[in-house]
XYZ file of C-alpha atoms in Angstrom:
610
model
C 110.507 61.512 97.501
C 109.744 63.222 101.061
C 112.748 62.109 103.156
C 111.631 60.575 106.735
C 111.684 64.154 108.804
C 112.361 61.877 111.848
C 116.273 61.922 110.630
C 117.937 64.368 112.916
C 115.940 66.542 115.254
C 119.218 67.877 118.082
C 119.299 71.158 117.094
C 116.824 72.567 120.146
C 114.410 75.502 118.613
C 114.953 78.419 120.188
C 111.434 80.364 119.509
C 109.149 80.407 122.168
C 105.634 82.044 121.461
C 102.937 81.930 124.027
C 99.936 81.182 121.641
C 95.979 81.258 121.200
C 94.113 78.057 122.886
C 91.546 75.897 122.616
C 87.661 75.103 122.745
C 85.341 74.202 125.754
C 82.328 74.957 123.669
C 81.642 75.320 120.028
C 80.660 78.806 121.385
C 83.728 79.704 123.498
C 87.494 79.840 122.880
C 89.924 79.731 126.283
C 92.323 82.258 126.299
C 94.824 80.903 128.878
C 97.688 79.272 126.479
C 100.917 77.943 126.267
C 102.256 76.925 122.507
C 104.687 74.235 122.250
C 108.034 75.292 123.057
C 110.399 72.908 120.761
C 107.798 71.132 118.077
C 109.933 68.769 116.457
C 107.781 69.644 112.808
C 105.939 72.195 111.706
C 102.948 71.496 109.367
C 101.039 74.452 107.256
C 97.903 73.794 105.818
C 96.789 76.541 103.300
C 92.629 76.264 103.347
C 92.170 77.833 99.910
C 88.829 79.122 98.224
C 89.713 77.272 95.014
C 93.243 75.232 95.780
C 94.266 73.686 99.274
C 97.450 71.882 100.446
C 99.942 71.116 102.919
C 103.922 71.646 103.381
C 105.832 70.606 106.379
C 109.988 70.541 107.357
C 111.745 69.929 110.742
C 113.036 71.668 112.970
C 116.434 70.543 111.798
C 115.913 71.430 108.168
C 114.887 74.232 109.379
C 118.295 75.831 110.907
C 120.351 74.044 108.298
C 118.301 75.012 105.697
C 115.223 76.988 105.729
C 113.844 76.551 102.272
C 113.728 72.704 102.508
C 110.036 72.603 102.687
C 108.416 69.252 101.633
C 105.357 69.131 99.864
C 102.957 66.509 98.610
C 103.759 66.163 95.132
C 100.855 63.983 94.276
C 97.635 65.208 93.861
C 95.942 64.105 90.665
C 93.624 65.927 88.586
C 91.523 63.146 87.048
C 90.958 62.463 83.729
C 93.231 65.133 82.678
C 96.621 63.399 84.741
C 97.268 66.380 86.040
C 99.747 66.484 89.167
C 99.470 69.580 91.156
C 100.988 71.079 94.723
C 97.546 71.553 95.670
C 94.080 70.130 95.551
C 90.472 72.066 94.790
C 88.753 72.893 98.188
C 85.899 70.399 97.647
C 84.476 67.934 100.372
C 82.302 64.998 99.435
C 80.093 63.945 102.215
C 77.912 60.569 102.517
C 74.680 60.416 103.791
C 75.429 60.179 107.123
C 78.148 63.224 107.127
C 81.379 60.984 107.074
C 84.325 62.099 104.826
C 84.167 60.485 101.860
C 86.594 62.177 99.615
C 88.061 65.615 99.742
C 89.889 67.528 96.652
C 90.242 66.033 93.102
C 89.152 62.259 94.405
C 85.508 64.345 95.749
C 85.362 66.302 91.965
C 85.531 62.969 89.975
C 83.310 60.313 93.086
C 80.426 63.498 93.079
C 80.566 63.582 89.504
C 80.024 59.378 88.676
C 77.586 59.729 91.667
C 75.452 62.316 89.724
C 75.937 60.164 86.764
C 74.729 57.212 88.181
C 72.080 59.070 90.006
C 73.451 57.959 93.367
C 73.931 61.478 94.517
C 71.022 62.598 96.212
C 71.948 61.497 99.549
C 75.384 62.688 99.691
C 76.585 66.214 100.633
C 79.097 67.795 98.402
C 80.529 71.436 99.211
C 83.085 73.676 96.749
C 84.543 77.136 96.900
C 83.381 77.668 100.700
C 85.739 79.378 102.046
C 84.277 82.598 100.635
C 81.189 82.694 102.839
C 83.256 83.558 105.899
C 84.082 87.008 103.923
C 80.942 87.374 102.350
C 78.569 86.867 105.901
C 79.895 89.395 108.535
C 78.257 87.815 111.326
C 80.495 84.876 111.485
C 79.624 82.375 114.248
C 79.774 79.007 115.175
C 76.394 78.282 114.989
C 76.135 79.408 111.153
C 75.364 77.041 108.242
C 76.350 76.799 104.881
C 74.312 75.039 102.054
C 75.946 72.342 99.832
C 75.345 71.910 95.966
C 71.845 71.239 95.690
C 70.695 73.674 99.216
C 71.592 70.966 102.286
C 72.954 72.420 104.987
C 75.349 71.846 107.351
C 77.011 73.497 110.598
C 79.894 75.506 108.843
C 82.178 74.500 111.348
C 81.255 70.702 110.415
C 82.141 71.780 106.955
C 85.460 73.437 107.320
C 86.390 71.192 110.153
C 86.132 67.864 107.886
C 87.882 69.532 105.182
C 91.044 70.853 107.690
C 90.982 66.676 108.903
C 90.902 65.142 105.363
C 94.190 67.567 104.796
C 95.917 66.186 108.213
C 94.951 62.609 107.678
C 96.747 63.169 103.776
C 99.736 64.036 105.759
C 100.228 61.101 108.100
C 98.885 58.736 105.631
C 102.320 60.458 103.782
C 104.534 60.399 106.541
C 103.672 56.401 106.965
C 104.203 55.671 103.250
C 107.920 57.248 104.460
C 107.939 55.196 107.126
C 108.462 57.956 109.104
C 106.916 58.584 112.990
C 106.020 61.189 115.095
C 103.801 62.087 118.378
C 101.114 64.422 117.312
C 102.189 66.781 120.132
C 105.473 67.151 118.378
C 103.760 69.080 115.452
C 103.143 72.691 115.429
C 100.232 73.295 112.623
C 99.951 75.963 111.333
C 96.592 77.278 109.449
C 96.588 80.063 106.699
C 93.902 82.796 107.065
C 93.464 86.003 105.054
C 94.655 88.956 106.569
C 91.649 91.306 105.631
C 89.410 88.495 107.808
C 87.991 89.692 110.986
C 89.016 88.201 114.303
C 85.816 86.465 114.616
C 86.508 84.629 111.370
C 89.594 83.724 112.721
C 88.341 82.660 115.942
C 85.964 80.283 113.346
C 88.650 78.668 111.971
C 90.632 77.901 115.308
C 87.159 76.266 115.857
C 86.847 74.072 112.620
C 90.379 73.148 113.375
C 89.511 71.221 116.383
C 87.167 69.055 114.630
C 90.357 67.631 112.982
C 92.204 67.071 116.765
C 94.058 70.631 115.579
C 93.616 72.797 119.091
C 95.595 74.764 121.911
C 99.186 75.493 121.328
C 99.369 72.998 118.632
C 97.884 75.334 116.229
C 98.972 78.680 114.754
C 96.985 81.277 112.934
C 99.403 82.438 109.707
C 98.090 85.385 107.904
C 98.435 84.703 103.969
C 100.791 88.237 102.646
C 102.666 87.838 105.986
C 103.226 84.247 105.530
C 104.609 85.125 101.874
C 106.799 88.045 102.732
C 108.576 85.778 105.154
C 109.558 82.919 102.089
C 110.456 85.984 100.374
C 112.446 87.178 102.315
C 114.508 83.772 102.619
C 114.582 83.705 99.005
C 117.924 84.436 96.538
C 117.611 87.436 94.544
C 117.680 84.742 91.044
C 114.508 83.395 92.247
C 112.564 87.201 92.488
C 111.827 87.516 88.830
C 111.887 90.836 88.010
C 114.350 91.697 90.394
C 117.522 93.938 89.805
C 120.166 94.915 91.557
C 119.047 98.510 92.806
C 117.229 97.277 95.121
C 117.143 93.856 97.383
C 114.597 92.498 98.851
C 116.472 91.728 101.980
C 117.921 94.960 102.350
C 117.626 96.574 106.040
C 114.975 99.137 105.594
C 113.719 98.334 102.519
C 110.375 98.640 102.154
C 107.623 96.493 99.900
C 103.594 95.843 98.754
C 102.523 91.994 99.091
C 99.780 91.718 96.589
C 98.486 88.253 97.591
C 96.297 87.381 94.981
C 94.462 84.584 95.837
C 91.463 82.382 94.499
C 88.818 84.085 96.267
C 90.570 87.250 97.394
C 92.876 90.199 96.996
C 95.127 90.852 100.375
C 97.317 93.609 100.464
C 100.060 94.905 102.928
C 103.137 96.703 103.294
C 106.189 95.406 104.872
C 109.390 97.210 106.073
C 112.394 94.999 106.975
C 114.362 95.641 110.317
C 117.998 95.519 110.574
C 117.748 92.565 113.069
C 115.362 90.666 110.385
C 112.043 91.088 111.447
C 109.597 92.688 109.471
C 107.442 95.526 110.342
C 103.702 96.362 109.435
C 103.300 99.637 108.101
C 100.012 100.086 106.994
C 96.833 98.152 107.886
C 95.810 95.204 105.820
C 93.459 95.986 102.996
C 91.496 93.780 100.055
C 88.568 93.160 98.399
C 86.894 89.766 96.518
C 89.086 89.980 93.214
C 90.190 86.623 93.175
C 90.740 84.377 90.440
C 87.350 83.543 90.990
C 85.828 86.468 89.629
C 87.214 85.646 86.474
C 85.516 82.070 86.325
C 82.255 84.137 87.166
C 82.795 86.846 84.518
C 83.176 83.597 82.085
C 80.035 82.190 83.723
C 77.930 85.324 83.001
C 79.449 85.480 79.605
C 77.569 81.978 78.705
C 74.544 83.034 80.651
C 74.498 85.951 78.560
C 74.868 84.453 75.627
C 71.870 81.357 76.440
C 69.653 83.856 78.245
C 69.557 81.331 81.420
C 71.703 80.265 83.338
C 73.794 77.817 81.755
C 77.001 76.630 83.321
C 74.836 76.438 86.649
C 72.670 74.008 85.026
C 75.429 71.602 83.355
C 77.189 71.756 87.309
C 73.857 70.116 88.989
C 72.880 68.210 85.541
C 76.588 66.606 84.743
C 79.235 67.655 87.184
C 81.709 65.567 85.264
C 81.358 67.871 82.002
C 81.311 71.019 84.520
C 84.957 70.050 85.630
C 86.177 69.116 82.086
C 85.292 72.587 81.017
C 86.266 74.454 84.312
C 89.667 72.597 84.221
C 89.895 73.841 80.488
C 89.430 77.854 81.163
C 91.766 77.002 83.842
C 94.722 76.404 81.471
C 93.413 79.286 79.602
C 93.338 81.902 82.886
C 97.003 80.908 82.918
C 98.375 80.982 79.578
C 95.994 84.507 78.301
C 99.055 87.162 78.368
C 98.359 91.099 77.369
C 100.375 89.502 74.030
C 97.256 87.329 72.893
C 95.763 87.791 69.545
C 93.304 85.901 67.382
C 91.229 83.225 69.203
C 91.674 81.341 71.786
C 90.520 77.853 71.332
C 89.811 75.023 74.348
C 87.784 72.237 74.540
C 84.107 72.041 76.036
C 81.705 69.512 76.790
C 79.746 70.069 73.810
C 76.916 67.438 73.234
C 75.879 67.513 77.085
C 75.961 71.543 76.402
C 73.670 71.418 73.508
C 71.221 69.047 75.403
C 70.812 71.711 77.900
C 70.087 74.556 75.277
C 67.643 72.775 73.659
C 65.936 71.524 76.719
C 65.887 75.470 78.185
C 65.615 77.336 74.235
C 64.947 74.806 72.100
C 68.336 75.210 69.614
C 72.032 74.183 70.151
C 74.941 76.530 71.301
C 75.942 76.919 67.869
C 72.707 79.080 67.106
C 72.653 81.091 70.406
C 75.950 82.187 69.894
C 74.506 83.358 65.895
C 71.631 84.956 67.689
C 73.816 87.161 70.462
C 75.929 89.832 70.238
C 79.118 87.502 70.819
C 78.504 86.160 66.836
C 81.738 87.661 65.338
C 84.136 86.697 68.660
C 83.063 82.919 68.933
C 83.004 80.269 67.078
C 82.535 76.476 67.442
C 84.363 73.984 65.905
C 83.983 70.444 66.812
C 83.951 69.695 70.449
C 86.219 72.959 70.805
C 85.021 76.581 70.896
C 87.090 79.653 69.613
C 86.999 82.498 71.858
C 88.502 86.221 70.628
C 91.270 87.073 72.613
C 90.508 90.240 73.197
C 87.254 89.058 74.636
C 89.002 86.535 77.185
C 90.899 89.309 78.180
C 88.177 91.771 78.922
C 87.093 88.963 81.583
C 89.905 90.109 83.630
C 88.845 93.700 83.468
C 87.048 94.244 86.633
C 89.451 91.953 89.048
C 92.063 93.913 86.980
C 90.674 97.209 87.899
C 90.001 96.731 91.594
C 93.706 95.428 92.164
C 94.921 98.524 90.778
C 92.466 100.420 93.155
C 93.898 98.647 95.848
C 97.288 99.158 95.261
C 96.504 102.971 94.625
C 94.859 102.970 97.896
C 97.872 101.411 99.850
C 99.721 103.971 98.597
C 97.644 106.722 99.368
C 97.512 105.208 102.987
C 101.232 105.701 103.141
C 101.848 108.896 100.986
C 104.758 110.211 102.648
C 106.430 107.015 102.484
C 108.124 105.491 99.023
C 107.298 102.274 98.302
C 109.650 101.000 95.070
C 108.724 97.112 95.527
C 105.638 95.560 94.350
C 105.423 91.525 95.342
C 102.899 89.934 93.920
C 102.082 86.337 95.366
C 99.145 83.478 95.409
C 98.435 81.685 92.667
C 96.461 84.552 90.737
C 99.186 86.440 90.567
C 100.664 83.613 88.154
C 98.395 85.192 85.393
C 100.916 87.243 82.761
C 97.763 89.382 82.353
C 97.765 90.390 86.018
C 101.176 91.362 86.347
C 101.471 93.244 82.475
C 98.642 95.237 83.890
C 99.922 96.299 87.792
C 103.466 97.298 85.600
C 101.729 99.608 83.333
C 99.823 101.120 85.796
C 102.888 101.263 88.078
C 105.854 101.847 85.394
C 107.696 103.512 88.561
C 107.504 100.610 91.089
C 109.173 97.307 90.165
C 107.220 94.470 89.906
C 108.650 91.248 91.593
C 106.985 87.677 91.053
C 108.901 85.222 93.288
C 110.006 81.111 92.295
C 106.813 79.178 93.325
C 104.065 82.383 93.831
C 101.244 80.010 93.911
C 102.762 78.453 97.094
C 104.594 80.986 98.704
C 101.799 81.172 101.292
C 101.904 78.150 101.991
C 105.819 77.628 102.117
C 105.704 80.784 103.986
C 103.803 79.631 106.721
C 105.940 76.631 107.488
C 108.688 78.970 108.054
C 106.270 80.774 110.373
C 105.849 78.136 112.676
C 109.317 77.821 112.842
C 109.748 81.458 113.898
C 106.449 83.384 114.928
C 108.183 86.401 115.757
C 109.769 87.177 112.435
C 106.275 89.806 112.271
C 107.540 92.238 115.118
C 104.366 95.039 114.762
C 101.119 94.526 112.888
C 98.615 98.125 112.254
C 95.408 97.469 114.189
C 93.177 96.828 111.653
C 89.807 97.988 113.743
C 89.368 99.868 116.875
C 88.682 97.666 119.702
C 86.420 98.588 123.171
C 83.895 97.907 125.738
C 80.906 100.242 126.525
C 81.235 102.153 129.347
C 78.539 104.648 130.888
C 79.760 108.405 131.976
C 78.784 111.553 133.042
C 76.666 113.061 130.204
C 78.067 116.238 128.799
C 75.525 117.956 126.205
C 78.250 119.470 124.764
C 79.945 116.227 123.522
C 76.752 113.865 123.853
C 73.803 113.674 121.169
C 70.906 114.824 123.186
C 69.033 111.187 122.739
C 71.748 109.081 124.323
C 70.753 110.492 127.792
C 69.907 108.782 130.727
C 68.793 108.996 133.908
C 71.035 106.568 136.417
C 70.428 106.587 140.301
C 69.145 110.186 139.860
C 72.259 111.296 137.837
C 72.554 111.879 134.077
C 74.695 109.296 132.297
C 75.605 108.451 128.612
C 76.447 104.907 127.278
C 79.685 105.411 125.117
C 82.602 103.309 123.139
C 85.464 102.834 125.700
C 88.883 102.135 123.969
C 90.952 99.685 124.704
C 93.330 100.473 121.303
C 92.313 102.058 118.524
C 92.284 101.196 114.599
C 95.204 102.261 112.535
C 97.538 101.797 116.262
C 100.817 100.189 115.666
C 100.863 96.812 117.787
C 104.684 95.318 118.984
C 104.689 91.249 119.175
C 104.707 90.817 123.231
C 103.471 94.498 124.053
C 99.857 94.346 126.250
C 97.172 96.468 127.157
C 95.616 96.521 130.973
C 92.412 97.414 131.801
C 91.278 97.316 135.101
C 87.720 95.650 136.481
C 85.911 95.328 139.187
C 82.871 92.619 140.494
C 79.745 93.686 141.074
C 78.261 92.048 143.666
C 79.035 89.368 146.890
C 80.678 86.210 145.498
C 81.050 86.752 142.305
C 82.666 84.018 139.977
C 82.981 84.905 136.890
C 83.074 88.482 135.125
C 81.552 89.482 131.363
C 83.398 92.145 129.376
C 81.419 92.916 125.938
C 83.943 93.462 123.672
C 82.946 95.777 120.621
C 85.103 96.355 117.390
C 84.486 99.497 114.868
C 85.721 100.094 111.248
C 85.912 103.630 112.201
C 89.299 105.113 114.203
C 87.175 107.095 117.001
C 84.018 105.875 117.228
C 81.432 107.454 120.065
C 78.754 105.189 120.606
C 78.722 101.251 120.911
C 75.510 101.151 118.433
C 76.581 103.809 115.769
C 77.020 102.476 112.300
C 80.471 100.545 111.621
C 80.819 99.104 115.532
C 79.649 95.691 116.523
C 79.683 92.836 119.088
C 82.811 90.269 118.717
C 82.476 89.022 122.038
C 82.280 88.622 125.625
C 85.382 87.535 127.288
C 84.812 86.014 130.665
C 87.109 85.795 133.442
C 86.519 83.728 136.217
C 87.358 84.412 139.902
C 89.530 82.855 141.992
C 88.411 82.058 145.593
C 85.021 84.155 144.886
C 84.354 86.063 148.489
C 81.781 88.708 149.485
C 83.911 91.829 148.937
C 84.644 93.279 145.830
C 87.257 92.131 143.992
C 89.715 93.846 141.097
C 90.947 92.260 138.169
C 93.877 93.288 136.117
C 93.199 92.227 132.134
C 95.862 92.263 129.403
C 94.945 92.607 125.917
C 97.374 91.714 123.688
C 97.093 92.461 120.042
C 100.802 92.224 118.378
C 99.894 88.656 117.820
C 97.963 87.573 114.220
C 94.742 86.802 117.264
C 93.479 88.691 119.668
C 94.811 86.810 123.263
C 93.601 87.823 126.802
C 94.823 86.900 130.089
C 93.999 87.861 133.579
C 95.196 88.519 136.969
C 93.117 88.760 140.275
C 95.020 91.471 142.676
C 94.433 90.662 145.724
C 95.568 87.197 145.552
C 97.878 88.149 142.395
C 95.939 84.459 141.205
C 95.956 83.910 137.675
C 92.148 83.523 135.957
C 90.926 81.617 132.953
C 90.055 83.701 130.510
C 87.585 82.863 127.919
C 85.889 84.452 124.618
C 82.093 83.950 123.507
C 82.053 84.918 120.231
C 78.702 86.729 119.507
């Protein structure tokens, strides 16, 4: 039973973090902030590609004892009676866009919709979280199609889906009996770390669809948010753990391999003697999710029925599609590198063979007879026998891109030995997973702490609590505005020439930090500006971000728009005016503020994402 987290709330918080602010437009993001100084809770949300929850604790619990972290106990799988710490990422949408379920309750209503053919005018959405890594021109005007192709404003999408999770947690809180003013909560939202700032910027956006905005929210990136609930956590919960080396040791330093449901998010962390943890390498990760072993098990069946298959039984009978997905599930979890024999579950068989012989004309049974798969599967009754050895090869590409990313982290950091290995998220759960980073790593330890499929989230409650237990973060891109300057045909391609007021001039990247820079919480970078022309009141700075450390040109390959930040002008007059703008980039956002000289006036800054 959650305990009413209105019990005791004296102890006064003493973390102050300025923070990233709120929305005027769906377009623009305000950049003048104050967070909340003393939130008397602190409420993560972790918006997973497959699994979503919430955990909260009070500021109380908090400096009496960290780890107690509430939360809900209660979602319920279905049919299958299932109770879980999180929920699928699914939102079920009536015809008029209203919430109608979210998470298990949206599998199992879509599913007796579809049955009933009562579906067509509803919207149901699943796994979307990917499409803000997979599109790289994130913006708030973007769409994202449902099941059967409807589309929707994304920020619709992920906004209804962040609200259905906050409304689960007051509905909670009143079942407790327990009250609180909403500005007395500090939320907190969980974001990849690999995600670029505008996808960030998307998601402080959806949030405000749910009443989430200003300094009531707080961006967590996933590994950080991890390595911080590790770090509060006794050496008996790290399995794998010895006594050579603590994780809590000052200076010890340690891989987060966040394996997630859609992605894999790596970082390395050095601990400080005062407690803070230290950045050492930019984040890196790829798509190697669980996920991509639910689509290597998808193309398997495809393969094997020459169409494709288990795409047809999700829009045909979306209740059998979750019986069997919920099935492989519990096999993902159980398949160690130990397995032999077959590996039996049970699969919607009858509403299976209805499909083959609609599309081939002959049941599963015979397709399997007819592929090269004959002598690995077999069917027996409503369950289906799979080799081992052939469930296991379905981890084989996720399994070798993790390893490449690990390699890789290291490489980044050659000169610098890196003993730990913590692997969190709820892939890295799978025995298979972590038999194959220790064999490929015999000379790092592998750690796997209590509770890795919620250490993000658990993680990011503590966050809130303390935002400045991150002291440094590696710039993960180089960041600039385009500036014209003398052209120099010495350091200038010939065809970026131009003629200016009679005077040669090139069009060039102008830094403002650059990628792979080392970034202390609180540290700032000015820039100085200037208007234009007579009464001026508000001034556009193009921001541009590269993938490359020293990019030339604003336009060369790797370097794009993220935005315009705006700054308006205090008392605007006919002379020219200067403006002093600090960029500050410690934080998990990008934040800017401004200050007009003359009058030493503050200005609202805003961002147009772009």
């Amino acid at each position: 039973m959650v305990r009413n987290p209105m019990g005791s709330h004296s102890v006064p918080l003493y973390v102050a973090d300025k923070a990233k602010q709120f929305m005027r437009t769906s377009a623009e993001v305000s950049l003048n902030f104050d967070v909340m100084a003393n939130p008397l809770m602190v409420v993560a949300i972790d918006f997973g590609t497959t699994y979503s929850g919430y955990a909260f604790s009070t500021r109380s619990d908090f400096f009496r004892e960290p780890l107690k972290i509430h939360a809900n106990q209660a979602w319920n799988s279905g049919k299958k009676q299932l109770l879980s710490l999180k929920t699928p990422t699914c939102l079920l949408l009536g015809k008029n866009k209203e919430t109608v379920a979210f998470g298990y309750e949206a599998e199992d209503a879509y599913a007796e919709l579809v049955l009933d053919n009562k579906h067509k005018n509803y919207y149901y959405f699943d796994k979307f979280k990917m499409r803000l890594y997979e599109n790289k021109d994130v913006n708030c005007e973007m769409e994202i199609a449902d099941i059967v192709g409807k589309k929707m404003l994304a920020t619709e999408v992920f906004g209804k889906s962040i609200k259905a999770l906050s409304d689960h947690f007051v509905d909670l809180l009143k079942t407790e009996g327990a009250s609180i003013e909403w500005s007395e909560i500090q939320w907190v939202l969980t974001v990849p770390a690999i995600w670029s700032d505008k996808a960030k910027q998307f998601m402080r956006t959806s949030a405000e669809v749910a009443d989430i905005q200003g300094g009531n929210l707080l961006i967590a990136l996933e590994p950080e948010a991890a390595s911080i609930y590790c770090q509060y956590l006794p050496n008996e919960k790290l399995t794998g753990k010895d006594n050579s080396v603590n994780l809590g040791d000052d200076g010890v330093i340690y891989m987060i391999v966040d394996l997630g449901g859609g992605t894999a998010d790596l970082t390395v962390h050095e601990k400080h003697k005062d407690g803070s943890i230290k950045e050492l390498c930019r984040a890196n990760g790829e798509d190697c999710g669980g996920t991509s072993v639910d689509a290597a098990f998808i193309r398997l069946f495809d393969k094997i029925s020459g169409f494709a298959m288990i795409n047809k039984l999700k829009k045909d009978d979306p209740s059998s599609y979750l019986d069997l997905t919920r099935e492989f599930e519990t096999v993902k979890r159980k398949i160690d590198s130990s397995s032999t024999g077959k590996v039996n579950f049970c699969i919607p068989l009858s509403t299976i063979n209805s499909i083959c012989k609609k599309q081939k004309r002959c049941e599963l049974e015979e397709l399997i007879q007819k592929s090269s798969f004959k002598n690995k599967i077999l069917i027996r009754g409503d369950k289906i026998r799979i080799d081992a050895d052939l469930i296991k090869s379905l981890f084989a590409k996720p399994i070798e891109k993790i390893t490449a990313l690990v390699k890789e982290m290291n490489t980044q950091l050659k000169a610098t030995d890196i003993p730990l290995i913590v692997m969190v998220g709820g892939f890295s759960e799978c025995k298979l997973i972590q038999s194959a980073l220790k064999q490929a790593f015999p000379q790092k330890r592998v750690i796997v702490p209590e509770d890795a499929g919620i250490s993000v989230l658990k993680g990011a409650v503590l966050y809130g609590h303390h935002p400045e237990f991150i002291a440094s973060r590696v710039i993960r891109y180089s960041y600039g505005t385009d500036s014209y300057v003398d052209f120099d045909p010495f350091v200038h391609d010939a065809s970026r020439k131009e003629i200016m007021q009679g005077k040669e001039k090139c069009e060039v990247f102008d830094f403002i930090i650059h990628q792979h820079t080392q970034a202390v919480i609180g540290s700032e970078i000015q820039r100085s500006y200037f208007t234009m022309y007579p009464f001026q009141t508000a001034m556009p700075i193009t921001l541009y971000v590269s993938t490359n450390e020293n990019p030339k040109y604003v336009d060369e390959e790797g370097c794009s728009k993220f935005g315009e930040v705006v700054v308006d002008i205090p008392h605007p007059s006919e002379e020219n005016r200067t403006v002093i703008v600090n960029y500050n980039f410690g934080k998990t956002e990008l934040t800017v503020s401004a200050r007009e000289v003359k009058f030493g006036s503050s200005c609202r800054t805003r961002i147009k994402l772009l």
